[in-house]
Amino acid sequence: MLVKCYDDAELREWYSVNSSNKVITTDLMEWRRETGLVLKTRQNLYQRRYNVGGTVLRMSSVKEHQSLLKNQANGEGVAMFAKIMIELATQMNFRLRFVSSEDAYGVLNSSNNKWTGILGRLQSGEVDIATSEITMTKERMDAFDFACPLIITRAKLFIREPGGADVQWNSYLKAFSTSIWVSLIILIILSAILLTYMKTKIAKIRCLKNYLVENHLYVWGIYCQQGLSEFPDSSSLRIAYVSIFFSAVVLSAIYSASIISYLTIFTPSLPFDTLASYVGDGTYKLIVVRHSAEHEMFATSHNHELKRMSKLMKRDKDLPVTDIQALEQVCHERVAYYSTDAMRDKMGDMIPCNLKGISTGRIENLAFTLTKNNPFTEFINYHILRFQDNGIMQRMRRMYYKKLNKPTKDYDAVGLWGIAPLITILILGTILSVLMLFIEKLYHNMSSQLDDDGDNDSSSTAKSQNLRDSLTWRRRRKSTRSVHSCCHC
């Protein structure tokens, strides 16, 4: 409260921070008739009340794996959130009393409106603050106070990284963009048309059909690094062919460099890459840490996608209690673990296998949790923001949440499955060639048969004509003899 005594010009702030009836006073301003109000301090409320007089705060945390409690940077068996709380206690002059270590974060029991786990301790008033990475949710914020988020992270669906690489059937087309492929095809067609036009003008030939197909095959052969069986004598045709050869060499070099980049990059074959495809796959069970925010989210959410995912979740008794147990299941069973990037960074080298994270599009905020309407919440937030401005929070994150360095992978020689696209192209080309051979053979046989039938018809017609001519000649000869006989008579 703001206090001014009757005969005193000083205006003071009186406040008490605990139940010991000890009042702390601060001179705020001086009020005199001659000078008016004169400020005696420019400190804000939180700067003035930085000292809480050794107040005891009861704290609790969720049990961590013993290996996580050993910080490699300073060798202290303290988790990151607990370390930050110790720094806050030093800055604000309060004492911490550790009450209990809980097995779970806790969820809301809707039947009696009671929370379980460490949140149940807060609700009952047994502790004042929870110093673990507790996720902020709407239901939790309605029941408890949260400090400023210490970690903002992305939620992901983690699975074990598959061992094999997928056959990239379209990797041979990814070297160029679609527009370049279209431009290349148009260039080949136009080049064939131009060569046909030039040859017809030079050779004075009107039959364009055969020349167009032939030149089209010539141009395709040049871009496939094939030579010409005969180089033309005309200077104009030579210039045209040399230009096509140069463009083919440049495109071939660019394509070779680009395709090597695609073929040498190891791309794990993921069974799904979205939440919708995960549900559609249906072969991976879903797990979350039991009695966590994620467990509560899947149990209470009305989101259609999350409800479909919840049908794939293991039974509650089979769900892991800690992150270590969850990762063990991921590495040894066919399950997907819904968690955060912060979890993966925290576990670091303790992860038994390589993980692949599927983005969920959700952002999670992790923070201290206090009892509802706790008077220290705003003061703790002020000092946390100061830590962020001073770089202390960044230093803490680097110490405790180290990026996982993946071990160097030894790649095996390319097997038969790795060159399956090339073998497929070769087989399809061979089949197409044989098919074209049979078609040409059939066409040739049909043409020969038609020619033979035409020749036979021509010879039959000729024979008939000769026979008719012979008969006519004989008749004329007989009639001539008859005339001569009559004359002799």
mmCIF file of C-alpha atoms in Angstrom, residues 89-329:
data_model
loop_
_atom_site.group_PDB
_atom_site.id
_atom_site.type_symbol
_atom_site.label_atom_id
_atom_site.label_comp_id
_atom_site.label_asym_id
_atom_site.label_seq_id
_atom_site.Cartn_x
_atom_site.Cartn_y
_atom_site.Cartn_z
ATOM 1 C CA ALA A 89 15.953 -17.947 -5.677
ATOM 2 C CA THR A 90 19.328 -16.210 -5.583
ATOM 3 C CA GLN A 91 18.017 -13.137 -7.398
ATOM 4 C CA MET A 92 14.781 -12.817 -5.400
ATOM 5 C CA ASN A 93 16.131 -13.971 -2.020
ATOM 6 C CA PHE A 94 13.765 -16.850 -1.344
ATOM 7 C CA ARG A 95 14.483 -20.350 -0.133
ATOM 8 C CA LEU A 96 13.468 -23.590 -1.781
ATOM 9 C CA ARG A 97 12.240 -26.645 0.053
ATOM 10 C CA PHE A 98 11.976 -29.802 -2.001
ATOM 11 C CA VAL A 99 8.807 -31.669 -1.063
ATOM 12 C CA SER A 100 8.442 -34.621 -3.415
ATOM 13 C CA SER A 101 9.347 -36.171 -6.743
ATOM 14 C CA GLU A 102 6.345 -37.399 -8.708
ATOM 15 C CA ASP A 103 6.076 -40.139 -11.307
ATOM 16 C CA ALA A 104 3.766 -38.238 -13.678
ATOM 17 C CA TYR A 105 2.772 -34.751 -14.707
ATOM 18 C CA GLY A 106 -0.892 -35.400 -14.113
ATOM 19 C CA VAL A 107 -4.237 -35.200 -15.879
ATOM 20 C CA LEU A 108 -7.683 -34.019 -14.840
ATOM 21 C CA ASN A 109 -10.123 -36.573 -13.479
ATOM 22 C CA SER A 110 -13.416 -35.213 -14.798
ATOM 23 C CA SER A 111 -15.509 -37.248 -12.344
ATOM 24 C CA ASN A 112 -14.226 -35.429 -9.243
ATOM 25 C CA ASN A 113 -12.464 -32.463 -10.894
ATOM 26 C CA LYS A 114 -9.168 -33.501 -9.312
ATOM 27 C CA TRP A 115 -5.741 -33.510 -10.906
ATOM 28 C CA THR A 116 -3.268 -36.354 -10.573
ATOM 29 C CA GLY A 117 0.523 -36.380 -10.409
ATOM 30 C CA ILE A 118 2.502 -33.243 -9.715
ATOM 31 C CA LEU A 119 -0.455 -31.063 -10.747
ATOM 32 C CA GLY A 120 -2.509 -32.739 -8.042
ATOM 33 C CA ARG A 121 0.104 -31.631 -5.502
ATOM 34 C CA LEU A 122 -0.276 -28.065 -6.718
ATOM 35 C CA GLN A 123 -4.064 -28.205 -6.623
ATOM 36 C CA SER A 124 -4.093 -29.485 -3.053
ATOM 37 C CA GLY A 125 -1.670 -26.772 -1.912
ATOM 38 C CA GLU A 126 1.028 -29.217 -0.823
ATOM 39 C CA VAL A 127 3.567 -27.458 -3.061
ATOM 40 C CA ASP A 128 3.863 -23.912 -4.396
ATOM 41 C CA ILE A 129 5.690 -24.499 -7.655
ATOM 42 C CA ALA A 130 6.466 -27.377 -10.027
ATOM 43 C CA THR A 131 9.981 -27.178 -11.475
ATOM 44 C CA SER A 132 9.538 -29.500 -14.462
ATOM 45 C CA GLU A 133 8.860 -28.972 -18.163
ATOM 46 C CA ILE A 134 5.083 -28.775 -17.937
ATOM 47 C CA THR A 135 3.203 -28.099 -21.163
ATOM 48 C CA MET A 136 0.777 -25.204 -21.172
ATOM 49 C CA THR A 137 -2.772 -26.210 -22.152
ATOM 50 C CA LYS A 138 -6.121 -24.455 -21.843
ATOM 51 C CA GLU A 139 -7.358 -26.784 -19.096
ATOM 52 C CA ARG A 140 -4.154 -26.397 -17.103
ATOM 53 C CA MET A 141 -4.090 -22.611 -17.458
ATOM 54 C CA ASP A 142 -7.626 -22.463 -16.068
ATOM 55 C CA ALA A 143 -6.538 -24.344 -12.944
ATOM 56 C CA PHE A 144 -2.959 -23.110 -12.394
ATOM 57 C CA ASP A 145 -0.636 -20.169 -12.958
ATOM 58 C CA PHE A 146 2.142 -20.521 -15.519
ATOM 59 C CA ALA A 147 5.368 -18.567 -15.705
ATOM 60 C CA CYS A 148 6.740 -17.270 -19.004
ATOM 61 C CA PRO A 149 7.564 -20.147 -21.365
ATOM 62 C CA LEU A 150 11.149 -21.267 -20.937
ATOM 63 C CA ILE A 151 11.061 -23.470 -24.029
ATOM 64 C CA ILE A 152 9.009 -23.082 -27.194
ATOM 65 C CA THR A 153 9.227 -26.224 -29.273
ATOM 66 C CA ARG A 154 7.510 -28.094 -32.092
ATOM 67 C CA ALA A 155 5.436 -31.204 -31.528
ATOM 68 C CA LYS A 156 6.374 -34.147 -33.738
ATOM 69 C CA LEU A 157 5.577 -37.779 -34.285
ATOM 70 C CA PHE A 158 8.803 -39.742 -33.837
ATOM 71 C CA ILE A 159 9.500 -43.125 -35.399
ATOM 72 C CA ARG A 160 12.629 -45.163 -35.812
ATOM 73 C CA GLU A 161 14.534 -44.218 -38.955
ATOM 74 C CA PRO A 162 14.101 -46.984 -41.536
ATOM 75 C CA GLY A 163 17.302 -48.724 -42.498
ATOM 76 C CA GLY A 164 16.846 -48.921 -46.268
ATOM 77 C CA ALA A 165 16.581 -46.242 -48.894
ATOM 78 C CA ASP A 166 13.629 -45.953 -51.208
ATOM 79 C CA VAL A 167 14.080 -46.433 -54.927
ATOM 80 C CA GLN A 168 13.735 -42.954 -56.361
ATOM 81 C CA TRP A 169 11.878 -43.756 -59.565
ATOM 82 C CA ASN A 170 11.498 -40.085 -60.438
ATOM 83 C CA SER A 171 14.996 -38.991 -59.391
ATOM 84 C CA TYR A 172 16.187 -39.161 -63.010
ATOM 85 C CA LEU A 173 13.615 -36.501 -63.866
ATOM 86 C CA LYS A 174 14.341 -34.257 -60.872
ATOM 87 C CA ALA A 175 17.646 -33.137 -62.354
ATOM 88 C CA PHE A 176 15.724 -30.598 -64.451
ATOM 89 C CA SER A 177 12.554 -28.715 -63.643
ATOM 90 C CA THR A 178 9.364 -29.344 -65.582
ATOM 91 C CA SER A 179 9.794 -26.172 -67.625
ATOM 92 C CA ILE A 180 13.283 -27.248 -68.755
ATOM 93 C CA TRP A 181 12.049 -30.695 -69.805
ATOM 94 C CA VAL A 182 9.212 -29.134 -71.802
ATOM 95 C CA SER A 183 11.615 -26.664 -73.420
ATOM 96 C CA LEU A 184 14.002 -29.498 -74.321
ATOM 97 C CA ILE A 185 11.253 -31.531 -76.004
ATOM 98 C CA ILE A 186 10.082 -28.482 -77.966
ATOM 99 C CA LEU A 187 13.696 -27.798 -79.005
ATOM 100 C CA ILE A 188 14.118 -31.347 -80.323
ATOM 101 C CA ILE A 189 10.875 -31.180 -82.307
ATOM 102 C CA LEU A 190 11.703 -27.786 -83.806
ATOM 103 C CA SER A 191 15.240 -28.918 -84.666
ATOM 104 C CA ALA A 192 13.880 -31.949 -86.522
ATOM 105 C CA ILE A 193 11.413 -29.767 -88.446
ATOM 106 C CA LEU A 194 14.153 -27.259 -89.341
ATOM 107 C CA LEU A 195 16.511 -29.977 -90.605
ATOM 108 C CA THR A 196 13.723 -31.511 -92.682
ATOM 109 C CA TYR A 197 12.920 -28.153 -94.265
ATOM 110 C CA MET A 198 16.579 -27.485 -95.077
ATOM 111 C CA LYS A 199 17.115 -30.937 -96.615
ATOM 112 C CA THR A 200 14.015 -30.698 -98.799
ATOM 113 C CA LYS A 201 15.125 -27.310 -100.106
ATOM 114 C CA ILE A 202 18.656 -28.498 -100.793
ATOM 115 C CA ALA A 203 17.751 -31.878 -102.327
ATOM 116 C CA LYS A 204 14.579 -30.617 -104.095
ATOM 117 C CA ILE A 205 12.555 -33.452 -102.579
ATOM 118 C CA ARG A 206 8.845 -33.108 -101.872
ATOM 119 C CA CYS A 207 8.361 -36.189 -99.682
ATOM 120 C CA LEU A 208 8.498 -34.756 -96.142
ATOM 121 C CA LYS A 209 7.117 -37.693 -94.157
ATOM 122 C CA ASN A 210 10.141 -39.972 -94.302
ATOM 123 C CA TYR A 211 12.605 -37.116 -93.848
ATOM 124 C CA LEU A 212 10.758 -35.788 -90.764
ATOM 125 C CA VAL A 213 10.859 -39.135 -88.935
ATOM 126 C CA GLU A 214 14.473 -39.716 -89.937
ATOM 127 C CA ASN A 215 15.647 -36.275 -88.765
ATOM 128 C CA HIS A 216 13.693 -36.600 -85.549
ATOM 129 C CA LEU A 217 15.607 -39.800 -84.753
ATOM 130 C CA TYR A 218 18.877 -38.085 -85.688
ATOM 131 C CA VAL A 219 18.249 -35.240 -83.226
ATOM 132 C CA TRP A 220 17.246 -37.638 -80.437
ATOM 133 C CA GLY A 221 20.424 -39.598 -81.111
ATOM 134 C CA ILE A 222 22.564 -36.463 -80.833
ATOM 135 C CA TYR A 223 21.057 -35.564 -77.433
ATOM 136 C CA CYS A 224 21.669 -39.168 -76.353
ATOM 137 C CA GLN A 225 25.374 -38.757 -77.254
ATOM 138 C CA GLN A 226 25.141 -40.661 -80.543
ATOM 139 C CA GLY A 227 26.978 -39.610 -83.701
ATOM 140 C CA LEU A 228 25.755 -39.287 -87.289
ATOM 141 C CA SER A 229 26.272 -42.097 -89.783
ATOM 142 C CA GLU A 230 27.053 -39.541 -92.486
ATOM 143 C CA PHE A 231 27.909 -35.865 -92.082
ATOM 144 C CA PRO A 232 26.180 -33.623 -94.680
ATOM 145 C CA ASP A 233 28.093 -31.731 -97.375
ATOM 146 C CA SER A 234 25.956 -28.599 -97.198
ATOM 147 C CA SER A 235 27.456 -25.826 -95.057
ATOM 148 C CA SER A 236 24.057 -24.777 -93.707
ATOM 149 C CA LEU A 237 23.276 -28.316 -92.542
ATOM 150 C CA ARG A 238 26.731 -28.624 -90.993
ATOM 151 C CA ILE A 239 26.206 -25.433 -88.972
ATOM 152 C CA ALA A 240 22.801 -26.688 -87.819
ATOM 153 C CA TYR A 241 24.186 -30.076 -86.732
ATOM 154 C CA VAL A 242 27.192 -28.528 -84.950
ATOM 155 C CA SER A 243 24.853 -26.195 -83.012
ATOM 156 C CA ILE A 244 22.732 -29.160 -81.939
ATOM 157 C CA PHE A 245 25.871 -31.074 -80.891
ATOM 158 C CA PHE A 246 27.094 -28.162 -78.735
ATOM 159 C CA SER A 247 23.742 -27.776 -76.970
ATOM 160 C CA ALA A 248 23.615 -31.544 -76.371
ATOM 161 C CA VAL A 249 27.095 -31.539 -74.788
ATOM 162 C CA VAL A 250 26.234 -28.650 -72.437
ATOM 163 C CA LEU A 251 22.896 -30.163 -71.401
ATOM 164 C CA SER A 252 24.526 -33.553 -70.839
ATOM 165 C CA ALA A 253 27.164 -32.038 -68.531
ATOM 166 C CA ILE A 254 24.555 -30.126 -66.522
ATOM 167 C CA TYR A 255 22.294 -33.160 -66.269
ATOM 168 C CA SER A 256 25.144 -35.434 -65.158
ATOM 169 C CA ALA A 257 26.186 -33.059 -62.362
ATOM 170 C CA SER A 258 22.624 -32.640 -61.137
ATOM 171 C CA ILE A 259 21.633 -36.306 -61.269
ATOM 172 C CA ILE A 260 24.701 -37.303 -59.232
ATOM 173 C CA SER A 261 23.511 -35.024 -56.424
ATOM 174 C CA TYR A 262 20.137 -36.738 -56.304
ATOM 175 C CA LEU A 263 21.449 -40.281 -56.546
ATOM 176 C CA THR A 264 24.186 -39.904 -53.922
ATOM 177 C CA ILE A 265 21.951 -38.420 -51.202
ATOM 178 C CA PHE A 266 20.706 -41.133 -48.849
ATOM 179 C CA THR A 267 16.941 -40.725 -48.504
ATOM 180 C CA PRO A 268 15.273 -42.969 -45.916
ATOM 181 C CA SER A 269 12.026 -44.484 -47.065
ATOM 182 C CA LEU A 270 9.435 -43.194 -44.593
ATOM 183 C CA PRO A 271 6.138 -45.082 -44.423
ATOM 184 C CA PHE A 272 4.302 -41.760 -43.931
ATOM 185 C CA ASP A 273 5.128 -38.067 -43.775
ATOM 186 C CA THR A 274 1.911 -36.503 -42.441
ATOM 187 C CA LEU A 275 -0.545 -37.296 -39.673
ATOM 188 C CA ALA A 276 -3.189 -38.202 -42.235
ATOM 189 C CA SER A 277 -0.887 -40.674 -43.986
ATOM 190 C CA TYR A 278 0.090 -42.077 -40.565
ATOM 191 C CA VAL A 279 -3.556 -42.888 -39.857
ATOM 192 C CA GLY A 280 -3.946 -44.272 -43.364
ATOM 193 C CA ASP A 281 -0.902 -46.517 -42.913
ATOM 194 C CA GLY A 282 -2.302 -47.970 -39.698
ATOM 195 C CA THR A 283 0.677 -50.243 -38.993
ATOM 196 C CA TYR A 284 2.252 -48.113 -36.243
ATOM 197 C CA LYS A 285 0.776 -47.962 -32.753
ATOM 198 C CA LEU A 286 0.677 -44.552 -31.065
ATOM 199 C CA ILE A 287 2.295 -43.882 -27.683
ATOM 200 C CA VAL A 288 2.598 -40.861 -25.398
ATOM 201 C CA VAL A 289 3.935 -40.467 -21.880
ATOM 202 C CA ARG A 290 1.197 -41.595 -19.519
ATOM 203 C CA HIS A 291 -0.670 -38.781 -17.724
ATOM 204 C CA SER A 292 1.077 -36.116 -19.809
ATOM 205 C CA ALA A 293 -0.382 -33.163 -21.708
ATOM 206 C CA GLU A 294 -0.291 -35.208 -24.908
ATOM 207 C CA HIS A 295 -2.161 -38.055 -23.212
ATOM 208 C CA GLU A 296 -4.815 -35.606 -22.038
ATOM 209 C CA MET A 297 -4.999 -33.973 -25.477
ATOM 210 C CA PHE A 298 -5.801 -37.229 -27.270
ATOM 211 C CA ALA A 299 -8.308 -38.204 -24.584
ATOM 212 C CA THR A 300 -10.311 -34.962 -24.659
ATOM 213 C CA SER A 301 -9.758 -33.464 -28.121
ATOM 214 C CA HIS A 302 -12.665 -33.143 -30.541
ATOM 215 C CA ASN A 303 -10.340 -32.705 -33.515
ATOM 216 C CA HIS A 304 -11.232 -35.269 -36.183
ATOM 217 C CA GLU A 305 -7.613 -36.082 -37.023
ATOM 218 C CA LEU A 306 -6.587 -36.507 -33.381
ATOM 219 C CA LYS A 307 -9.610 -38.701 -32.696
ATOM 220 C CA ARG A 308 -8.596 -40.971 -35.562
ATOM 221 C CA MET A 309 -5.052 -41.125 -34.194
ATOM 222 C CA SER A 310 -6.301 -41.954 -30.699
ATOM 223 C CA LYS A 311 -7.791 -45.185 -32.060
ATOM 224 C CA LEU A 312 -4.226 -46.357 -32.760
ATOM 225 C CA MET A 313 -3.002 -45.601 -29.229
ATOM 226 C CA LYS A 314 -1.871 -48.375 -26.922
ATOM 227 C CA ARG A 315 -3.842 -49.187 -23.808
ATOM 228 C CA ASP A 316 -3.149 -46.931 -20.830
ATOM 229 C CA LYS A 317 -1.379 -49.671 -18.899
ATOM 230 C CA ASP A 318 1.018 -50.228 -21.823
ATOM 231 C CA LEU A 319 1.941 -46.550 -22.221
ATOM 232 C CA PRO A 320 5.433 -45.487 -21.064
ATOM 233 C CA VAL A 321 5.858 -43.441 -17.896
ATOM 234 C CA THR A 322 9.061 -41.633 -18.925
ATOM 235 C CA ASP A 323 10.691 -40.465 -22.134
ATOM 236 C CA ILE A 324 13.356 -43.163 -21.797
ATOM 237 C CA GLN A 325 10.721 -45.892 -21.754
ATOM 238 C CA ALA A 326 8.981 -44.308 -24.733
ATOM 239 C CA LEU A 327 12.191 -44.226 -26.759
ATOM 240 C CA GLU A 328 12.912 -47.838 -25.891
ATOM 241 C CA GLN A 329 9.526 -48.778 -27.334
#
